[in-house]
Amino acid sequence: MTVAKYFDEMSYGPAPEADTEAREWLARHTSGFGHFINGAFVASASARSFDTFEPATGKVLAKLATGGAEDVDNAVAAARKAQVSWARLPGHARARHLYALARMIQRHARLIAVVEAIDNGKPIRETRDLDVPLAARHFYHHAGWAQIQDTEFADHVPVGVVGQIIPWNFPFLMLAWKVAPALALGNAVVLKPAEFTSLTALLFAELASAAGLPPGVLNIVTGDGETGALLVGHEDIDKIAFTGSTEVGRVIRERTAGSGKSLTLELGGKSPFIVFDDADIDGAVEGVVDAIWFNQGQVCCAGSRLLVHEGIADIFHERLKRRMQTLRVGQPLDKCIDMGAIIAPVQLTRIEALVNKGVSEGATLHQAKIDMPKGGSFYPPTLLSGVQPTSIVATEEIFGPVAVSMTFRTPEEAIQLANHTRYGLAASLWSETIGLALNVAAKLAAGVVWVNATNLFDAAVGFGGKRESGFGREGGREGCYEYLKPKAWIGRKARPATPAPSPVKPAAGDFTLSTIDRTAKLFIGGKQARPDGNYSRVIASPKGKAIGEVGEGNRKDIRNAVVAARAATAWSNATAHNRAQILYYIAENLSGRADEFAARITAMTGASAASAKAEIDAAISRLFTYAAWADKYEGVVHQPPLRGVALAMPEAIGVVGVICPPEAPLLGLVSLVAPLIATGNRVVVVPSEPYPLSATDFYSILETSDLPAGVVNIVTGSAIELAKTLAAHNDVDAVWAFGSTELSAMVEKLSSGNLKRTFVDNGKATDWMDRAAAEGALYLRRAVDVKNIWIPYGE
């Protein structure tokens, strides 16, 4: 072919990246890779191994050790021993180590990028230009957090030993996302890379050792799902950080229930990509390329659901199909390709099966008619249009280069379609009207929203989801808290057993009128309500004197309370100033009846008059605290290294179930409910089981304090039984449960149904009078999700 013909056709020729150094590195390990434990590579204790394959050719790349129980034990023991001295290092010393790791990544960037492309099948342009530079950015960024940890996180300490399990779609980048913050903040790590893609983790271990990272601080154990399960179940692990499928995340939530382990889950997604009729259509088309054909669509936050305004749908799809024809699928090391190989034949088979199912359900299939490589696991860029919202391809994560498209007529319909999913990881929206874009962004159920962009990431900007996309954040300040624990909670003792209710003594035998109050009703939807079962329980003083009765709530009462809370959406949309005023008003009304409430506490618990008065005073003060915080717990503006900003906005979680501790019957309730409603949540509260009368008295305060109906709902009865219903309820977004170890374990396990967030005390007693342990940011952070809205600007 002549040079002139090249200029006429503008066709691409192959531009292969040299892989000599990568192949030489692999050749040095032809006998196989061991685990990296306590600063050295060691053989598997069982001598078991498995092969890892090159997705583009199907050929064996390397032999890896299979981690068993003894290997995991050794890695955890090494981490436990190293963590103590690592955490004691000054922040500056840890910062220097992380800086050295960042520099080591940059010095070996090309080698890492090539090994990643060979091992994963993704294009070298992506590993070279995105994965590896962003990994280095994470180590630089978190070196800074290590440097200023003593001042910025003075009231927190490291979690301890962290087990981390990462996926195969971004092997090296996910390692950096997890390892960098964990090490920076004084933790030690046992990392299990994905079975399909362990090589860059092992290469990083070599580099970390050469950079002088102390032995035992970082340990890497390779293996399959059984190895991961051993790590999850290990008794000496303090935290599990997992990125992967929702199905596995649900299993991890169940297996860690009641263990006291901290847990973050970054799971699957079915992210909407919304195109309004005023969008830059060509820009949006390029956005689709980045959203779903980047990394072969094997991205948890891939914009796989296209929601296109009906008026521009035809022209948008026409231009998108034309653009699809220009995409190139080829060998990962070719610098001129757009898509590489699917990770493995099993994933390729899944993609094909789901596409066929979508077509059988009525979707129209369009695949780019382009040259495809021979051999290996490759799949062409694919568009399914005319998809119904209930189709399997619209609801299930395909995890491949397949976009599904449907239309909408109004912004409200677009929001409904976007939120019509069990996931809530990310969203992308395209509009030239900034007011429309920000209004829609605020209403999307997603942890990350990109405006006129997609798949933007930075170490300073938190990433994570809602709903069945998991909980917790990675990156930025909010990601740092995932690897820390409050100093005020260290050394909490097991909660003493709640005394058995005193038997009610019979009446004296005369015919005087009973002094028992009328049965207190439940409080649901702003009204007093009789319990569904029409049963009640007698509340007795410590001396056995009957002092009142409360309704015995059941499953249907919880259902009604959740419905009422779900309907009270206006509270979440109210101004923070309005919420603050109402909290002040509640405190004011409680103050006016302080003596009455103190007397009730004394009657129920036998506490001294002084102690009861102190509890009431503390409850009033706590209401004032959260009234003060209501319009001050604000978001921040991140400035990532691009032309634009990311708005980190704290949002109400939604409907939260609250199981109050048995002790401190009024203060415990206020300490848990006030931060939730201050931040816009609606709550279903189960008050102290042995001492519920403070709560039933309290709803008369709420009734006279202008609190909208449904914001606070109170259901008395058995804490364990009512918690069971709340934790299993799919329309409850989070559960806070304070009480027995049995209660904590049950709530965490049942929460796996819809992967709701939980906040439990594992049977440890909190000193509710201690403001450091029972008030402030510790609770406010758990009362919100942080949504990061990316807004690029400029031409």
PDB file of C-alpha atoms in Angstrom, residues 348-467:
ATOM      1  CA  LEU A 348     -18.119 -14.467  27.061  1.00  0.00           C
ATOM      2  CA  THR A 349     -20.727 -17.221  27.274  1.00  0.00           C
ATOM      3  CA  ARG A 350     -22.704 -15.225  29.845  1.00  0.00           C
ATOM      4  CA  ILE A 351     -22.714 -12.122  27.637  1.00  0.00           C
ATOM      5  CA  GLU A 352     -23.923 -14.096  24.626  1.00  0.00           C
ATOM      6  CA  ALA A 353     -26.688 -15.766  26.631  1.00  0.00           C
ATOM      7  CA  LEU A 354     -27.998 -12.481  28.039  1.00  0.00           C
ATOM      8  CA  VAL A 355     -27.999 -10.772  24.623  1.00  0.00           C
ATOM      9  CA  ASN A 356     -29.931 -13.691  23.137  1.00  0.00           C
ATOM     10  CA  LYS A 357     -32.410 -13.450  26.005  1.00  0.00           C
ATOM     11  CA  GLY A 358     -32.845  -9.731  25.392  1.00  0.00           C
ATOM     12  CA  VAL A 359     -33.585 -10.319  21.715  1.00  0.00           C
ATOM     13  CA  SER A 360     -36.114 -13.022  22.602  1.00  0.00           C
ATOM     14  CA  GLU A 361     -37.831 -10.477  24.859  1.00  0.00           C
ATOM     15  CA  GLY A 362     -38.289  -8.044  21.970  1.00  0.00           C
ATOM     16  CA  ALA A 363     -35.104  -5.974  21.778  1.00  0.00           C
ATOM     17  CA  THR A 364     -33.632  -5.011  18.409  1.00  0.00           C
ATOM     18  CA  LEU A 365     -30.024  -6.130  18.031  1.00  0.00           C
ATOM     19  CA  HIS A 366     -27.363  -4.062  16.332  1.00  0.00           C
ATOM     20  CA  GLN A 367     -23.729  -5.141  16.312  1.00  0.00           C
ATOM     21  CA  ALA A 368     -20.936  -3.301  14.585  1.00  0.00           C
ATOM     22  CA  LYS A 369     -19.855  -5.049  11.392  1.00  0.00           C
ATOM     23  CA  ILE A 370     -16.153  -4.876  12.045  1.00  0.00           C
ATOM     24  CA  ASP A 371     -13.230  -7.250  11.841  1.00  0.00           C
ATOM     25  CA  MET A 372     -12.877  -9.449  14.899  1.00  0.00           C
ATOM     26  CA  PRO A 373      -9.680 -11.212  16.023  1.00  0.00           C
ATOM     27  CA  LYS A 374      -9.435 -14.942  15.593  1.00  0.00           C
ATOM     28  CA  GLY A 375      -9.183 -17.019  18.758  1.00  0.00           C
ATOM     29  CA  GLY A 376      -9.364 -15.705  22.288  1.00  0.00           C
ATOM     30  CA  SER A 377     -12.467 -14.261  23.962  1.00  0.00           C
ATOM     31  CA  PHE A 378     -13.759 -11.303  21.958  1.00  0.00           C
ATOM     32  CA  TYR A 379     -17.209  -9.756  21.580  1.00  0.00           C
ATOM     33  CA  PRO A 380     -18.239  -6.893  19.268  1.00  0.00           C
ATOM     34  CA  PRO A 381     -19.694  -3.579  20.455  1.00  0.00           C
ATOM     35  CA  THR A 382     -23.432  -4.184  20.750  1.00  0.00           C
ATOM     36  CA  LEU A 383     -26.581  -2.074  21.006  1.00  0.00           C
ATOM     37  CA  LEU A 384     -29.999  -3.408  22.023  1.00  0.00           C
ATOM     38  CA  SER A 385     -32.706  -0.835  21.307  1.00  0.00           C
ATOM     39  CA  GLY A 386     -36.430  -0.818  21.994  1.00  0.00           C
ATOM     40  CA  VAL A 387     -35.770  -2.490  25.338  1.00  0.00           C
ATOM     41  CA  GLN A 388     -38.593  -2.685  27.879  1.00  0.00           C
ATOM     42  CA  PRO A 389     -37.790  -1.550  31.436  1.00  0.00           C
ATOM     43  CA  THR A 390     -38.600  -5.009  32.794  1.00  0.00           C
ATOM     44  CA  SER A 391     -36.458  -6.928  30.295  1.00  0.00           C
ATOM     45  CA  ILE A 392     -33.639  -8.953  31.790  1.00  0.00           C
ATOM     46  CA  VAL A 393     -31.068  -6.934  29.835  1.00  0.00           C
ATOM     47  CA  ALA A 394     -32.458  -3.742  31.411  1.00  0.00           C
ATOM     48  CA  THR A 395     -32.391  -5.081  34.955  1.00  0.00           C
ATOM     49  CA  GLU A 396     -29.377  -7.422  35.151  1.00  0.00           C
ATOM     50  CA  GLU A 397     -25.725  -6.479  34.901  1.00  0.00           C
ATOM     51  CA  ILE A 398     -24.348  -7.944  31.665  1.00  0.00           C
ATOM     52  CA  PHE A 399     -20.753  -6.889  32.348  1.00  0.00           C
ATOM     53  CA  GLY A 400     -19.844  -6.774  28.692  1.00  0.00           C
ATOM     54  CA  PRO A 401     -19.795  -4.323  25.743  1.00  0.00           C
ATOM     55  CA  VAL A 402     -23.595  -4.227  25.466  1.00  0.00           C
ATOM     56  CA  ALA A 403     -25.657  -1.022  25.701  1.00  0.00           C
ATOM     57  CA  VAL A 404     -29.437  -1.293  26.063  1.00  0.00           C
ATOM     58  CA  SER A 405     -31.577   1.652  25.016  1.00  0.00           C
ATOM     59  CA  MET A 406     -35.060   2.951  25.781  1.00  0.00           C
ATOM     60  CA  THR A 407     -36.758   6.344  25.465  1.00  0.00           C
ATOM     61  CA  PHE A 408     -38.479   8.831  27.746  1.00  0.00           C
ATOM     62  CA  ARG A 409     -40.664  11.925  27.238  1.00  0.00           C
ATOM     63  CA  THR A 410     -40.205  14.067  30.359  1.00  0.00           C
ATOM     64  CA  PRO A 411     -37.472  14.586  32.949  1.00  0.00           C
ATOM     65  CA  GLU A 412     -39.758  13.012  35.571  1.00  0.00           C
ATOM     66  CA  GLU A 413     -40.096   9.871  33.461  1.00  0.00           C
ATOM     67  CA  ALA A 414     -36.330   9.784  32.941  1.00  0.00           C
ATOM     68  CA  ILE A 415     -35.803   9.901  36.707  1.00  0.00           C
ATOM     69  CA  GLN A 416     -38.345   7.117  37.259  1.00  0.00           C
ATOM     70  CA  LEU A 417     -36.692   4.905  34.637  1.00  0.00           C
ATOM     71  CA  ALA A 418     -33.208   5.678  35.951  1.00  0.00           C
ATOM     72  CA  ASN A 419     -34.191   4.735  39.498  1.00  0.00           C
ATOM     73  CA  HIS A 420     -36.109   1.642  38.368  1.00  0.00           C
ATOM     74  CA  THR A 421     -33.315  -0.713  39.431  1.00  0.00           C
ATOM     75  CA  ARG A 422     -32.073  -2.523  42.504  1.00  0.00           C
ATOM     76  CA  TYR A 423     -28.670  -0.930  41.976  1.00  0.00           C
ATOM     77  CA  GLY A 424     -27.454   2.590  42.721  1.00  0.00           C
ATOM     78  CA  LEU A 425     -23.800   2.941  41.818  1.00  0.00           C
ATOM     79  CA  ALA A 426     -23.459   5.667  39.178  1.00  0.00           C
ATOM     80  CA  ALA A 427     -25.310   7.692  36.557  1.00  0.00           C
ATOM     81  CA  SER A 428     -24.411   9.923  33.647  1.00  0.00           C
ATOM     82  CA  LEU A 429     -26.637  12.685  32.275  1.00  0.00           C
ATOM     83  CA  TRP A 430     -26.270  14.926  29.265  1.00  0.00           C
ATOM     84  CA  SER A 431     -27.865  18.348  28.947  1.00  0.00           C
ATOM     85  CA  GLU A 432     -26.727  21.854  28.049  1.00  0.00           C
ATOM     86  CA  THR A 433     -29.098  23.250  30.696  1.00  0.00           C
ATOM     87  CA  ILE A 434     -27.189  23.198  33.962  1.00  0.00           C
ATOM     88  CA  GLY A 435     -30.332  23.772  36.046  1.00  0.00           C
ATOM     89  CA  LEU A 436     -32.005  20.705  34.543  1.00  0.00           C
ATOM     90  CA  ALA A 437     -28.839  18.628  34.957  1.00  0.00           C
ATOM     91  CA  LEU A 438     -28.359  19.453  38.643  1.00  0.00           C
ATOM     92  CA  ASN A 439     -32.056  19.033  39.426  1.00  0.00           C
ATOM     93  CA  VAL A 440     -32.047  15.552  37.909  1.00  0.00           C
ATOM     94  CA  ALA A 441     -28.680  14.664  39.474  1.00  0.00           C
ATOM     95  CA  ALA A 442     -30.058  15.375  42.935  1.00  0.00           C
ATOM     96  CA  LYS A 443     -32.970  12.988  42.363  1.00  0.00           C
ATOM     97  CA  LEU A 444     -31.007  10.013  41.043  1.00  0.00           C
ATOM     98  CA  ALA A 445     -30.422   7.068  43.364  1.00  0.00           C
ATOM     99  CA  ALA A 446     -26.685   6.823  42.761  1.00  0.00           C
ATOM    100  CA  GLY A 447     -23.474   7.383  44.652  1.00  0.00           C
ATOM    101  CA  VAL A 448     -21.779   9.099  41.698  1.00  0.00           C
ATOM    102  CA  VAL A 449     -23.306  11.279  38.969  1.00  0.00           C
ATOM    103  CA  TRP A 450     -21.415  12.629  35.977  1.00  0.00           C
ATOM    104  CA  VAL A 451     -22.795  15.658  34.123  1.00  0.00           C
ATOM    105  CA  ASN A 452     -21.859  15.722  30.403  1.00  0.00           C
ATOM    106  CA  ALA A 453     -19.154  13.171  31.137  1.00  0.00           C
ATOM    107  CA  THR A 454     -18.763   9.601  32.265  1.00  0.00           C
ATOM    108  CA  ASN A 455     -16.307   7.320  34.041  1.00  0.00           C
ATOM    109  CA  LEU A 456     -14.350  10.119  35.708  1.00  0.00           C
ATOM    110  CA  PHE A 457     -12.361   9.006  38.753  1.00  0.00           C
ATOM    111  CA  ASP A 458      -9.911  10.588  41.154  1.00  0.00           C
ATOM    112  CA  ALA A 459      -8.294   9.685  44.446  1.00  0.00           C
ATOM    113  CA  ALA A 460      -9.702  12.825  46.098  1.00  0.00           C
ATOM    114  CA  VAL A 461     -13.321  12.087  45.151  1.00  0.00           C
ATOM    115  CA  GLY A 462     -15.205   9.341  46.952  1.00  0.00           C
ATOM    116  CA  PHE A 463     -16.651   6.473  44.924  1.00  0.00           C
ATOM    117  CA  GLY A 464     -19.331   4.036  46.044  1.00  0.00           C
ATOM    118  CA  GLY A 465     -22.978   3.155  45.752  1.00  0.00           C
ATOM    119  CA  LYS A 466     -26.400   2.797  47.282  1.00  0.00           C
ATOM    120  CA  ARG A 467     -28.933  -0.021  47.407  1.00  0.00           C
TER     121      ARG A 467
END
